[in-house]
Short mmCIF file of C-alpha atoms in Angstrom, two decimals:
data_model
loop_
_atom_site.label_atom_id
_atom_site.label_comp_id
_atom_site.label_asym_id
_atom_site.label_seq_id
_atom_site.Cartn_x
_atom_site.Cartn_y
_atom_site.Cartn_z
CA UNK U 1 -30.94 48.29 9.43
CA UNK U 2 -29.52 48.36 12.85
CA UNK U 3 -25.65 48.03 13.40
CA UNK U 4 -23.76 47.64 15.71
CA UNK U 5 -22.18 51.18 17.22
CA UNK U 6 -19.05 50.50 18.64
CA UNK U 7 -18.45 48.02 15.78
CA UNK U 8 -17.17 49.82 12.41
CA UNK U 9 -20.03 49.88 10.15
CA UNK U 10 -17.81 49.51 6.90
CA UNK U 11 -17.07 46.23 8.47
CA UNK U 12 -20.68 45.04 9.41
CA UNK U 13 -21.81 46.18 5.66
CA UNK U 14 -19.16 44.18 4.07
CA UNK U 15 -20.28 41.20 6.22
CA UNK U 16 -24.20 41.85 5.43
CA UNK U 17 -23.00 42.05 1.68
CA UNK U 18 -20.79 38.67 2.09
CA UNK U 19 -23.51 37.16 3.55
CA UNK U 20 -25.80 38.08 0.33
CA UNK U 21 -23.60 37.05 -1.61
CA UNK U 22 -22.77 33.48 -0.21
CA UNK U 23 -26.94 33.08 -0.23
CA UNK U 24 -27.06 34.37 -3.50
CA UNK U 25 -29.37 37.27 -3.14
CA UNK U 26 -26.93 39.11 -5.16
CA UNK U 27 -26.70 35.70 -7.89
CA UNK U 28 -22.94 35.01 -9.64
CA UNK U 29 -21.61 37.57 -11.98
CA UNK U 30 -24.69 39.88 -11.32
CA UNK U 31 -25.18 43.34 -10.62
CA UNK U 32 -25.17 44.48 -7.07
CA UNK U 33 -27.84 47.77 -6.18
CA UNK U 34 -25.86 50.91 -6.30
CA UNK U 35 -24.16 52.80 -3.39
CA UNK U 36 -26.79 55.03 -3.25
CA UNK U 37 -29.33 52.38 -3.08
CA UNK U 38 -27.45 50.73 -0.17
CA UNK U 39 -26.74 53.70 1.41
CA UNK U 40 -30.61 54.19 1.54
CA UNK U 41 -31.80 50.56 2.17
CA UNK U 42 -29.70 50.07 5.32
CA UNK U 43 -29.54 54.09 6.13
CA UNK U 44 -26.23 54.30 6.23
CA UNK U 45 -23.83 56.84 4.82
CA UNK U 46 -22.67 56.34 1.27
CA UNK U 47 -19.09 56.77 2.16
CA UNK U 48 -19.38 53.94 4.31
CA UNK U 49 -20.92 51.65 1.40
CA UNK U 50 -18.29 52.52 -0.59
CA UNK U 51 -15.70 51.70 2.51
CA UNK U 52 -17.40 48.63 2.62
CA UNK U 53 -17.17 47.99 -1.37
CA UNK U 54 -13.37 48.83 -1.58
CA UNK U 55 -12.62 45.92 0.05
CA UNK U 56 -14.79 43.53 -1.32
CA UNK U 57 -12.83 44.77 -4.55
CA UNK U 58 -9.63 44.46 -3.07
CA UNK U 59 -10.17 40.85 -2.17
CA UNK U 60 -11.65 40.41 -6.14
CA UNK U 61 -15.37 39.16 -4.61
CA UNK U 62 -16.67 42.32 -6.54
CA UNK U 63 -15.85 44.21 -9.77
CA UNK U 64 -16.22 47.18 -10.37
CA UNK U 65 -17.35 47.61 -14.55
CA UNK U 66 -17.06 51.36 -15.84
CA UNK U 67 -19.91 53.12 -16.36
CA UNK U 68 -21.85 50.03 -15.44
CA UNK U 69 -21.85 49.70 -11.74
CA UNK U 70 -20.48 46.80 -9.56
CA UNK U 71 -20.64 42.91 -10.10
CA UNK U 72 -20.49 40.02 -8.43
CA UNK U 73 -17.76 37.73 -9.23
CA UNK U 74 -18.10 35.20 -12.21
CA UNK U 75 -15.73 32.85 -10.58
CA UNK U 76 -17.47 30.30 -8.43
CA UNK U 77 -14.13 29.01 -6.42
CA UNK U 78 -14.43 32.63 -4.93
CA UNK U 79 -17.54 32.62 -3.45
CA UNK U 80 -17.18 28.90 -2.37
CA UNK U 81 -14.32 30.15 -0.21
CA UNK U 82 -16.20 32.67 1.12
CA UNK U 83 -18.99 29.96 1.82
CA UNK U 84 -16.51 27.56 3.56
CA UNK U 85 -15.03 30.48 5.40
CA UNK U 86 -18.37 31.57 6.44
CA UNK U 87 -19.30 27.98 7.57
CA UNK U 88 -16.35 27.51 9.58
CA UNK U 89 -16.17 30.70 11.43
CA UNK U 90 -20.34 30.18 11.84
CA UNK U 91 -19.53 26.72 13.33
CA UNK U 92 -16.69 27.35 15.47
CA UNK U 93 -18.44 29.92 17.08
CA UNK U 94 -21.62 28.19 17.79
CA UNK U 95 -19.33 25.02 19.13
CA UNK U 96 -17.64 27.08 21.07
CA UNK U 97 -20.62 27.99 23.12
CA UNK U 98 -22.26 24.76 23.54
CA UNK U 99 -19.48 21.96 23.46
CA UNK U 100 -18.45 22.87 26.81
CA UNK U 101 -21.41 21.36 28.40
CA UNK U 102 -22.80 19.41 25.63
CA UNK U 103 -20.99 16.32 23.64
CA UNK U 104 -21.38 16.29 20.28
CA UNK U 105 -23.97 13.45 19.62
CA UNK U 106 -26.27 16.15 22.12
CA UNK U 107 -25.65 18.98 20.09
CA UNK U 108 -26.89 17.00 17.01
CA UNK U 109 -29.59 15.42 18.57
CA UNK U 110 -30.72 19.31 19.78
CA UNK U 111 -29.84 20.82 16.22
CA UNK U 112 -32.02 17.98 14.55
CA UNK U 113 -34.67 18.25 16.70
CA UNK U 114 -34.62 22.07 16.81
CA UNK U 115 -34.50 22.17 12.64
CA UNK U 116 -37.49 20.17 12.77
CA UNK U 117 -39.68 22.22 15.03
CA UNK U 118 -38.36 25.00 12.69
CA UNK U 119 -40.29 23.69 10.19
CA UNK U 120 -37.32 21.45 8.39
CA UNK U 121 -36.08 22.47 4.86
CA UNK U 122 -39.09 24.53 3.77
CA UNK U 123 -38.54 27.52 6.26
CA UNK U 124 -34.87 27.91 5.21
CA UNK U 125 -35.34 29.81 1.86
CA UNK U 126 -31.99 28.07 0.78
CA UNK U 127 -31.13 24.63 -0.43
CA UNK U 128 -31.15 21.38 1.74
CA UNK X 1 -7.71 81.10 -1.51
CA UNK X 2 -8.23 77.06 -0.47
CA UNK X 3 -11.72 75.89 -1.63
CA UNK X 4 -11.77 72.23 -0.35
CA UNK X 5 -15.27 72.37 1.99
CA UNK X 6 -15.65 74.41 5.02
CA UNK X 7 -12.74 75.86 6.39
CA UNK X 8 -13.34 77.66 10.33
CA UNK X 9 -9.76 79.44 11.53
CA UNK X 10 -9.48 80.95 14.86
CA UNK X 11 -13.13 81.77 15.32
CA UNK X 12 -13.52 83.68 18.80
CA UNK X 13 -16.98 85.22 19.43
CA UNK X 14 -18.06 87.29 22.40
CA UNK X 15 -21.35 88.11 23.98
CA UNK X 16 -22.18 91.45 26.26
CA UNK X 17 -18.29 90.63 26.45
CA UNK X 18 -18.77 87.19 27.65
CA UNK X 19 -16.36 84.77 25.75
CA UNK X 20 -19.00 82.30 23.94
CA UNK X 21 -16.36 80.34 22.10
CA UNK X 22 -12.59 80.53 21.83
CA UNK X 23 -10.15 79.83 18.63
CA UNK X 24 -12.04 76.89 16.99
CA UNK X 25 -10.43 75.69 14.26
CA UNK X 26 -11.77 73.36 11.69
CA UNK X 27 -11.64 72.00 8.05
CA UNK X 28 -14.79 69.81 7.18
CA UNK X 29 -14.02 68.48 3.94
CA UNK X 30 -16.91 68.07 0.87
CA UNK X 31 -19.25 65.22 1.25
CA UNK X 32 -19.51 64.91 5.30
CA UNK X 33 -22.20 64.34 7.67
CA UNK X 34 -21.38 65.71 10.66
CA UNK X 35 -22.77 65.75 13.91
CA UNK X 36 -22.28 68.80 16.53
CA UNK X 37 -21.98 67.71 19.91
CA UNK X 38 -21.27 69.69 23.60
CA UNK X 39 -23.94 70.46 26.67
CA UNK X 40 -26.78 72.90 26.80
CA UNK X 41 -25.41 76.44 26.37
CA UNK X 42 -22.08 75.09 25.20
CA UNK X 43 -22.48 77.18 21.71
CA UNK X 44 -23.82 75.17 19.03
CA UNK X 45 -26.28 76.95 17.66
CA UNK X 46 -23.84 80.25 17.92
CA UNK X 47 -21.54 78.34 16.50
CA UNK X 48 -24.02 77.36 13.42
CA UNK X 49 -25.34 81.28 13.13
CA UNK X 50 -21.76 82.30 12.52
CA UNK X 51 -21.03 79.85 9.49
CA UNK X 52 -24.44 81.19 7.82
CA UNK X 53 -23.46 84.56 8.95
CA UNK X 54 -26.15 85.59 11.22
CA UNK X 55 -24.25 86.55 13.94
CA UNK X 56 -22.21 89.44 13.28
CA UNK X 57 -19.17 90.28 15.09
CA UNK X 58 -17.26 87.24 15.49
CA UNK X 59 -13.79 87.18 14.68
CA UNK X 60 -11.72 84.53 12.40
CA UNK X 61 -12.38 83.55 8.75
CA UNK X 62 -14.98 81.06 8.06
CA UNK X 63 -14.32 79.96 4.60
CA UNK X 64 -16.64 78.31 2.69
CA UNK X 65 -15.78 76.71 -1.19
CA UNK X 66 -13.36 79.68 -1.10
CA UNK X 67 -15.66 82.31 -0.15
CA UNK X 68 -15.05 84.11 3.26
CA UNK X 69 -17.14 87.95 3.24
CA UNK X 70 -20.91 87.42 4.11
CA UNK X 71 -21.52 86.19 0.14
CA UNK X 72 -21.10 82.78 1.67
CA UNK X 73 -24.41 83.00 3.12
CA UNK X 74 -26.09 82.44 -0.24
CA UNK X 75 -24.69 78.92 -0.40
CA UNK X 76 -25.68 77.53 3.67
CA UNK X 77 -29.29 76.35 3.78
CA UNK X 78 -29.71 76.85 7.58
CA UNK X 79 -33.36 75.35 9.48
CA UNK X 80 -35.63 77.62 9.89
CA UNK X 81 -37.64 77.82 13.02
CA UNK X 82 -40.77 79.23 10.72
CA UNK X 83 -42.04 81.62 13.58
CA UNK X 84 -41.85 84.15 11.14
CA UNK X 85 -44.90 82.09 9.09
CA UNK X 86 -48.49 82.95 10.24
CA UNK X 87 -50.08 79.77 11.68
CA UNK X 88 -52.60 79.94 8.89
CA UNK X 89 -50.46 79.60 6.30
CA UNK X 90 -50.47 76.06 4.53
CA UNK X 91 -47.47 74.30 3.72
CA UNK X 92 -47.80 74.91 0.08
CA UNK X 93 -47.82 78.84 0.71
CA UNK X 94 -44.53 78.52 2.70
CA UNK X 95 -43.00 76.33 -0.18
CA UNK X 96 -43.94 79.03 -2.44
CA UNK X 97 -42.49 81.57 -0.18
CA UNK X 98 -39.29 79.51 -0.19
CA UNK X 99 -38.98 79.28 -4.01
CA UNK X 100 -39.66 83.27 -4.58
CA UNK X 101 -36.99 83.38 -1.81
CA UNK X 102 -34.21 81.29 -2.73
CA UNK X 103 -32.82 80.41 -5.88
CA UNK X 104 -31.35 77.54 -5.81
CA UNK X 105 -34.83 75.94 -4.03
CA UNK X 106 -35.77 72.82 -5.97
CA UNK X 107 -39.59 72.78 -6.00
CA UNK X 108 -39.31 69.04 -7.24
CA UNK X 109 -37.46 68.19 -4.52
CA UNK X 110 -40.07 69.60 -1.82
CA UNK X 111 -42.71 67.85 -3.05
CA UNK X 112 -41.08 64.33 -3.29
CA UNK X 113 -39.84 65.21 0.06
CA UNK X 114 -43.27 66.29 1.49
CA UNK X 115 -44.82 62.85 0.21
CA UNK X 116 -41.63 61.24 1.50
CA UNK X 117 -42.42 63.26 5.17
CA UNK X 118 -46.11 61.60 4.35
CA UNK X 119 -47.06 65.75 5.12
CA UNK X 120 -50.16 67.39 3.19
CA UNK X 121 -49.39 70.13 1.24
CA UNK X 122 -53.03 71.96 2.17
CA UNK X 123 -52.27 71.46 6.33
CA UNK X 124 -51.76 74.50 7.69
CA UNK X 125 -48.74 74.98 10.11
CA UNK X 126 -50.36 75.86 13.08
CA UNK X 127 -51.99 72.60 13.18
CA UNK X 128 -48.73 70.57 12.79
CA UNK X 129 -47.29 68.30 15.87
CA UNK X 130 -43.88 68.93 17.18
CA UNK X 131 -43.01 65.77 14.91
CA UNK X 132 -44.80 67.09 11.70
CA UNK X 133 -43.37 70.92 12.17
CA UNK X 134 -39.90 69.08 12.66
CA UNK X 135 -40.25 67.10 9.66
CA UNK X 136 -41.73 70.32 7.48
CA UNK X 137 -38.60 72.02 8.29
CA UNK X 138 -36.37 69.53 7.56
CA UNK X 139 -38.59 69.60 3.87
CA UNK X 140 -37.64 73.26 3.53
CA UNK X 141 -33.55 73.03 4.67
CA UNK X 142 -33.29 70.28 1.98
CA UNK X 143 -35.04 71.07 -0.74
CA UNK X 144 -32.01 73.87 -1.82
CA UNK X 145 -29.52 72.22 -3.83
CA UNK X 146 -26.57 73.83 -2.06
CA UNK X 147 -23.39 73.07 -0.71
CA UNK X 148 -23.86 73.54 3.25
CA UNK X 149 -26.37 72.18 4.76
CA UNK X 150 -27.07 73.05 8.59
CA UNK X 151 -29.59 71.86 10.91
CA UNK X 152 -30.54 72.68 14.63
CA UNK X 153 -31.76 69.49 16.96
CA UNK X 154 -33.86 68.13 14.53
CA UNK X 155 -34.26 65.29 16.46
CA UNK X 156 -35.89 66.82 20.03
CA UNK X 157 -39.21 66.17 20.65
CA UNK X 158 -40.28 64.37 17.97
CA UNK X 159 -41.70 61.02 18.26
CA UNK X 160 -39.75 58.17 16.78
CA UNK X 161 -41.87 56.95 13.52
CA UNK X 162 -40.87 60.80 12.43
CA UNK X 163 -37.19 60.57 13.76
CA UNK X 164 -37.12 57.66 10.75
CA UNK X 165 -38.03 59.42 7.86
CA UNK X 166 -35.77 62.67 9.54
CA UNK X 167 -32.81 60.07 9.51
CA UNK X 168 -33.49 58.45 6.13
CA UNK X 169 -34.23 61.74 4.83
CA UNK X 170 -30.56 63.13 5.43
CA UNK X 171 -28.81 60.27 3.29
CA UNK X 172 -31.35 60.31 0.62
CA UNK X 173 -31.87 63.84 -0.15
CA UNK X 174 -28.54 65.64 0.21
CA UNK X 175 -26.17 66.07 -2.73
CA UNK X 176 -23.25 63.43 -2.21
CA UNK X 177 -20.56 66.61 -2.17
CA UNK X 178 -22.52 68.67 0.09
CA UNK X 179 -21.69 69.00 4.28
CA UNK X 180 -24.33 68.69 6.49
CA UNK X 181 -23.62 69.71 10.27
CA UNK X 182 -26.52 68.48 12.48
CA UNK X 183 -26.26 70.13 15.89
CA UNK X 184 -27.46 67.55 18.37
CA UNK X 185 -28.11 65.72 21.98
CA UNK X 186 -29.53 62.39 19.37
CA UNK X 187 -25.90 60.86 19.19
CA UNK X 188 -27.12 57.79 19.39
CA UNK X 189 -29.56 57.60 16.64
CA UNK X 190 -27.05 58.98 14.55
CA UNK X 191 -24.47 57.42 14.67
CA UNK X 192 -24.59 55.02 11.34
CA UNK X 193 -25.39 57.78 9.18
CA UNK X 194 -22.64 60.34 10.28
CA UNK X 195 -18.93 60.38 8.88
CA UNK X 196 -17.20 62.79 11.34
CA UNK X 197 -18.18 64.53 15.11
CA UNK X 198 -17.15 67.42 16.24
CA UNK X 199 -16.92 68.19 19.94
CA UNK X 200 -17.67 71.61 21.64
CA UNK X 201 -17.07 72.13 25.32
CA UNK X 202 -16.09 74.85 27.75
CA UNK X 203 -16.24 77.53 24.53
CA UNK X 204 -13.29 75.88 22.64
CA UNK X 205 -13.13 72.47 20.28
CA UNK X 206 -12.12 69.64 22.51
CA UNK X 207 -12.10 66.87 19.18
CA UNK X 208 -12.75 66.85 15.24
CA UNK X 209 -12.58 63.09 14.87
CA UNK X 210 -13.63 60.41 12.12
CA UNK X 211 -16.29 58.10 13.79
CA UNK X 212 -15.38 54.95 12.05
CA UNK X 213 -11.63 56.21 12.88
CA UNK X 214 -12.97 55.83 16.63
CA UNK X 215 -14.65 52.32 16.38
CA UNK X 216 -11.48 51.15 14.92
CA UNK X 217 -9.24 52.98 17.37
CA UNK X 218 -10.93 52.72 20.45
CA UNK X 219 -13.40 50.19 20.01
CA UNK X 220 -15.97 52.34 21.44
CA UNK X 221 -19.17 53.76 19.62
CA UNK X 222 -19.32 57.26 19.38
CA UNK X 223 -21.52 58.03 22.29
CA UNK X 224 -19.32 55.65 24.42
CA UNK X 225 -15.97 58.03 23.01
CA UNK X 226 -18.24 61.07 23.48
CA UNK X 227 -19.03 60.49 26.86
CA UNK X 228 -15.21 59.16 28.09
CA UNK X 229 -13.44 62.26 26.90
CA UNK X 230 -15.81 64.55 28.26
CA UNK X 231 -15.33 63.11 31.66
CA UNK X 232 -11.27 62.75 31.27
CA UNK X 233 -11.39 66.47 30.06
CA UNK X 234 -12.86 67.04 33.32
CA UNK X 235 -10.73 65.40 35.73
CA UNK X 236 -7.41 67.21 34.31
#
């Protein structure tokens, strides 16, 4: 994978790993692929991974089990804040671009119309 | 006697009495990538050939895991060029030449990293591409389990499909305690993989710095940092 360069990477990994975990590609209270395997997936260096890692500890999204590797969080209020913190920022972001030229009915009249030509639900992967 | 990675102390080194590089001094701790940066002619590759101990005459202490007389050479795996192979010979002679020659060469390892290079064993090196001969090399330099690992532009001239497996190659196949110092002008497609740069210009070290130090710091990527303080150092 591609990062940014002038962005630090430990930060874009733990954002890339956030984002797995929000969409559940890395499922409640299961194991995560090691750093090694990260490291090699994105081509990154391991210390990096485990940069990234720390701080997903830190903040209790991940555990670390001895011997055994590292786990998602069992506890679903976590990851829900990480979802509504991930929608908001994601939102406010996105609003912040358009609204200045657009009112709000427009901008979901576009996103309606633009979800549809999309293909609707089925092209999202995720729930609708 | 301090054992903690590579230690360089006041290296000076002179040629036909020509001051090549002046008091560089370094400690690269165990486990980093680094990349070697500084203009054509600036000294890299001397700088390399003293830490394996190939050229003679320098003076300082280059220290490596505690070792500092020319024993240390035993533990650097250094690229080859090769031009001391025939052309004829195939890749699988030259791998056996490498395991009667070194100890510590993991036959294993060569052959998951030849199929890994996507490189057959029977070629013979005459008939590699730049990209191919680039890649073989890289094969060799890694296939010692050692603790110094040193490699000289093994990004030029090779064509970007091979630059991939090159880059992916360096994270996958080196020990996790090991250094690896990768003398380069490829900054820029190095810069995710690499922990530290050091900075060579105007034969003395102008910066030893943590990359993700510098994208935190200065906000800039390492090229962008790379590029700035070479022109500042110029203006003063």
């Amino acid at each position: 994978m591609k990062f940014a360069a002038n962005i630090p990477i430990y930060l874009q990994v733990k954002n890339l790993l956030i984002q797995r975990i929000i969409v559940g590609t890395y499922p409640l209270g299961k194991k995560i692929p090691s750093v090694r395997e990260l490291a090699d997936e994105l081509t990154t260096n391991p210390r990096t991974i485990q940069n990234a890692l720390k701080e997903l500890i830190t903040a209790k999204i991940i555990e670390t089990r001895r011997g055994q590797g590292n786990f998602v969080t069992t506890e679903q209020a976590r990851i829900e804040d990480l979802k509504q913190q991930e929608i908001r920022v994601t939102t406010e972001k996105y609003l912040l671009r358009l609204r200045p030229y657009l009112s709000l009915a427009e901008i979901i009249r576009i996103l309606t119309e633009v979800d549809q030509q999309q293909g609707g639900p089925r092209k999202w992967k995720m729930m609708d | 006697m301090e054992n903690d990675g590579l230690i360089l102390k006041n290296i000076f080194f002179k040629r036909q009495n020509k001051p090549i590089l002046t008091n560089i001094t370094v400690k690269i701790p165990w486990g980093r990538i680094v990349a070697l940066l500084g203009e054509n002619g600036v000294g890299k590759t001397t700088l390399l050939r003293i830490i394996c101990d190939l050229n003679k005459g320098y003076h300082g202490v280059v220290n490596l895991n505690g070792v500092v007389d020319e024993k240390r050479k035993q533990f650097v795996s250094y690229s080859d060029s090769l031009e001391g192979f025939s052309k004829k010979s195939s890749l699988m002679k030259i791998i056996d030449f490498y395991e009667l020659g070194y100890p510590d060469f993991d036959r294993q390892r060569a052959e998951k990293l030849l199929t890994f290079m996507q490189l057959d064993p029977e070629q013979r090196l005459g008939d590699l591409s730049k990209g191919s001969r680039e890649k073989f090399v890289i094969t060799l330099t890694l296939a010692r389990k050692t603790k110094l690992y040193l490699l000289d532009e093994p990004l030029s001239g090779v064509d970007i499909f091979s630059r991939d497996k090159i880059i992916s190659s360096l994270i996958k196949w080196i020990g996790p305690d090991a250094i690896l110092i990768i003398a380069t002008h490829h900054l820029n497609e190095l810069e995710q993989i690499i922990d530290d740069v050091m900075i060579l210009k105007d034969r003395r070290l102008l910066a030893y710095r943590d990359v993700e130090e510098i994208r935190v710091q200065e906000g800039l990527s390492v090229e962008e940092y790379y590029r700035q303080l070479y022109l500042e150092d110029r203006r003063q």
